[in-house]
Amino acid sequence: MNSQSEENYLKAVYHLSGETGKAVSTNSIAEVICTKASSVTDMLRKLAKKGLINYIKYQGVTLTDKGRNTAVDIVRRHRLWEVFLVEKLGFKWDEVHDIAEDLEHIESEILVTRLDEFLGFPKTDPHGDPIPDKNGKVKVAELVKTSIMKVGQSGVISGVSEHSSVFLQYLDKAGLTLGSKIKIKEILEYDGSVLLILNDKKDITISREAAKSILIAL
């Protein structure tokens, strides 16, 4: 059994390495975990001894098959709990991350299986992130950042890459929620702000930074 801290490190490496499984640096892990690089090095040595990561100093970190399976299982539990919290307990999408961070460490396969069944086998969490299936397979949708769309292009908001409460609350207030349709009306040359039409009804201007974090299915 792995400690919560060990699981958090594996999850951090998984998210940083992306679908390609690229090597990630100690410093990038330290930034995600919010700790010192020296503390990260100590943990990486421990995870390497357990066969969960490949770690060579100065060459980056990758997950072993065992490590990836463990990380995917944690992500699966986290995202299923987020669905449960939103759909069954009435939490908002900006309120569930920290709670799910605690719940994801409950290691009960039968509990997760029944939770998945109870929820109707959801494919995505409340933020649009894909939920790995029971075999660890992740079906990633092809989404694009609003910031790279061209004038005249339209699509449906299907995910976000920024999960902070303040950002999600900002989207809520603007009506930029999952399933909303947008069309790019204008991109301001001065600062890259994006003027878009929301649900064929009203014009909204968002910053370039916000546009980078709103993911669209074209």
XYZ file of C-alpha atoms in Angstrom:
218
model
C 0.000 0.000 0.000
C 1.275 3.442 -0.902
C 0.993 6.487 1.348
C -1.158 9.467 0.349
C 2.005 11.457 -0.259
C 3.386 8.784 -2.589
C 0.110 8.655 -4.496
C 0.138 12.444 -4.902
C 3.614 12.273 -6.410
C 2.607 9.551 -8.858
C -0.437 11.575 -9.887
C 1.721 14.668 -10.363
C 4.145 12.798 -12.632
C 1.216 11.341 -14.576
C -0.347 14.755 -15.217
C 2.970 16.399 -16.086
C 4.078 13.643 -18.457
C 0.870 13.802 -20.500
C -0.251 11.152 -22.963
C 3.251 10.807 -24.402
C 4.749 9.747 -21.100
C 7.607 12.243 -21.471
C 10.200 12.609 -18.719
C 9.434 15.352 -16.207
C 11.873 17.379 -14.147
C 12.273 17.419 -10.388
C 11.590 21.153 -10.346
C 8.275 20.794 -12.199
C 7.172 18.125 -9.714
C 8.211 20.374 -6.804
C 6.095 23.177 -8.252
C 2.990 20.983 -8.496
C 3.467 19.430 -5.046
C 4.422 22.820 -3.544
C 7.561 21.586 -1.829
C 11.349 21.859 -2.071
C 13.274 20.085 -4.830
C 15.339 18.266 -2.190
C 12.176 16.772 -0.676
C 11.078 15.671 -4.139
C 14.395 13.886 -4.703
C 13.975 11.896 -1.491
C 10.482 10.794 -2.484
C 11.555 9.886 -6.015
C 14.248 7.585 -4.657
C 11.613 5.861 -2.517
C 9.216 5.463 -5.469
C 12.030 4.134 -7.655
C 12.843 1.462 -5.055
C 9.191 0.386 -5.179
C 9.379 0.059 -8.963
C 6.839 2.821 -9.538
C 9.062 5.272 -11.439
C 12.226 5.379 -13.500
C 14.498 7.974 -11.977
C 18.017 8.962 -12.962
C 19.310 12.214 -11.485
C 19.307 15.123 -13.964
C 17.525 13.013 -16.607
C 13.952 13.371 -15.471
C 11.282 11.014 -14.190
C 8.980 8.606 -15.998
C 6.386 6.192 -14.671
C 6.901 2.453 -14.917
C 3.926 0.370 -16.052
C 3.204 -0.354 -12.394
C 3.449 3.340 -11.548
C 1.218 4.396 -14.417
C -1.432 1.835 -13.470
C -1.390 3.146 -9.909
C -1.612 6.783 -11.035
C -4.463 6.095 -13.454
C -6.373 4.297 -10.703
C -5.999 7.345 -8.444
C -7.171 9.671 -11.217
C -10.142 7.374 -11.893
C -11.194 7.471 -8.236
C -10.741 11.254 -8.042
C -12.848 11.994 -11.103
C -15.620 9.558 -10.173
C -15.882 11.184 -6.742
C -16.110 14.602 -8.384
C -19.050 13.383 -10.490
C -20.714 11.982 -7.375
C -20.240 15.222 -5.434
C -21.704 17.362 -8.212
C -24.487 15.111 -9.488
C -25.639 13.480 -6.252
C -24.723 15.905 -3.476
C -25.261 19.197 -5.269
C -21.760 20.630 -5.007
C -20.628 23.134 -7.634
C -17.770 22.279 -9.979
C -15.489 24.772 -8.212
C -16.051 23.114 -4.806
C -15.210 19.474 -5.428
C -11.484 19.240 -6.157
C -10.171 19.419 -2.584
C -12.831 17.011 -1.274
C -12.056 14.530 -4.056
C -8.354 14.867 -3.177
C -9.182 13.214 0.154
C -11.655 10.666 -1.183
C -9.326 9.470 -3.974
C -7.089 7.750 -1.412
C -9.789 5.284 -0.327
C -8.432 2.064 -1.808
C -11.474 -0.162 -2.254
C -11.919 -1.690 -5.686
C -15.457 -2.828 -4.975
C -16.400 0.665 -3.757
C -15.078 2.295 -6.934
C -16.756 -0.321 -9.122
C -20.114 0.237 -7.451
C -19.656 4.015 -7.526
C -19.004 3.868 -11.269
C -22.099 1.710 -11.776
C -24.236 3.930 -9.518
C -23.256 6.989 -11.569
C -24.067 5.278 -14.864
C -20.452 4.804 -16.017
C -19.672 8.490 -16.719
C -17.038 9.213 -19.361
C -15.986 12.650 -18.079
C -15.853 14.498 -14.770
C -17.553 17.868 -14.063
C -14.600 19.701 -15.635
C -14.692 17.702 -18.849
C -11.668 15.545 -18.011
C -11.871 11.916 -19.186
C -12.461 9.229 -16.564
C -10.258 6.136 -17.040
C -12.274 2.923 -17.322
C -11.813 -0.047 -14.981
C -9.039 -1.375 -17.237
C -7.113 1.885 -17.029
C -7.884 2.989 -20.568
C -8.320 6.723 -21.053
C -10.261 8.045 -24.026
C -9.048 11.598 -24.566
C -11.303 13.836 -26.644
C -9.737 16.086 -29.268
C -10.274 19.526 -27.803
C -8.651 22.822 -28.761
C -7.912 25.928 -26.725
C -10.202 28.862 -27.404
C -7.060 30.974 -27.776
C -6.024 29.205 -30.997
C -9.418 29.392 -32.690
C -9.913 31.716 -35.658
C -12.545 34.377 -36.200
C -15.737 32.708 -37.423
C -14.973 29.331 -35.845
C -17.485 27.886 -33.414
C -17.684 24.954 -31.042
C -18.901 23.671 -27.692
C -17.146 24.189 -24.357
C -16.156 20.672 -23.372
C -13.395 21.066 -20.808
C -11.087 23.351 -18.868
C -7.379 23.068 -18.205
C -7.461 25.382 -15.174
C -9.265 23.973 -12.145
C -8.801 26.743 -9.570
C -11.940 27.824 -7.748
C -11.574 31.463 -8.788
C -11.348 30.545 -12.464
C -14.325 28.180 -12.338
C -16.368 30.791 -10.475
C -15.415 33.324 -13.145
C -16.698 30.970 -15.854
C -19.926 30.404 -13.932
C -20.590 34.130 -13.654
C -19.921 34.601 -17.363
C -22.128 31.638 -18.303
C -19.188 29.838 -19.886
C -20.103 26.377 -18.628
C -19.690 22.925 -20.162
C -22.038 22.404 -23.090
C -22.254 26.107 -23.961
C -21.796 27.026 -27.623
C -19.362 29.770 -28.560
C -18.399 31.480 -31.791
C -15.317 33.644 -32.203
C -16.418 37.130 -33.301
C -13.182 39.077 -32.970
C -9.639 38.762 -31.608
C -8.287 42.063 -30.342
C -4.829 42.808 -31.702
C -3.798 44.890 -28.690
C -3.784 42.168 -26.032
C -5.202 39.052 -27.667
C -8.546 39.338 -25.875
C -11.285 37.311 -27.523
C -14.762 38.608 -28.287
C -17.123 35.671 -28.628
C -20.818 35.015 -29.066
C -22.257 32.791 -26.351
C -25.104 30.427 -27.254
C -25.996 32.582 -30.292
C -27.303 35.265 -27.915
C -24.812 37.585 -26.281
C -21.315 38.916 -26.796
C -18.668 38.270 -24.156
C -15.046 39.385 -24.053
C -12.510 37.167 -22.301
C -8.794 37.625 -21.779
C -6.229 35.666 -23.763
C -5.194 33.887 -20.550
C -8.770 32.731 -19.915
C -9.079 31.642 -23.540
C -6.016 29.408 -23.125
C -7.803 27.431 -20.413
C -11.220 26.937 -22.072
C -11.246 23.784 -24.208
C -13.546 23.463 -27.200
C -14.926 20.571 -29.233
C -15.117 21.910 -32.777
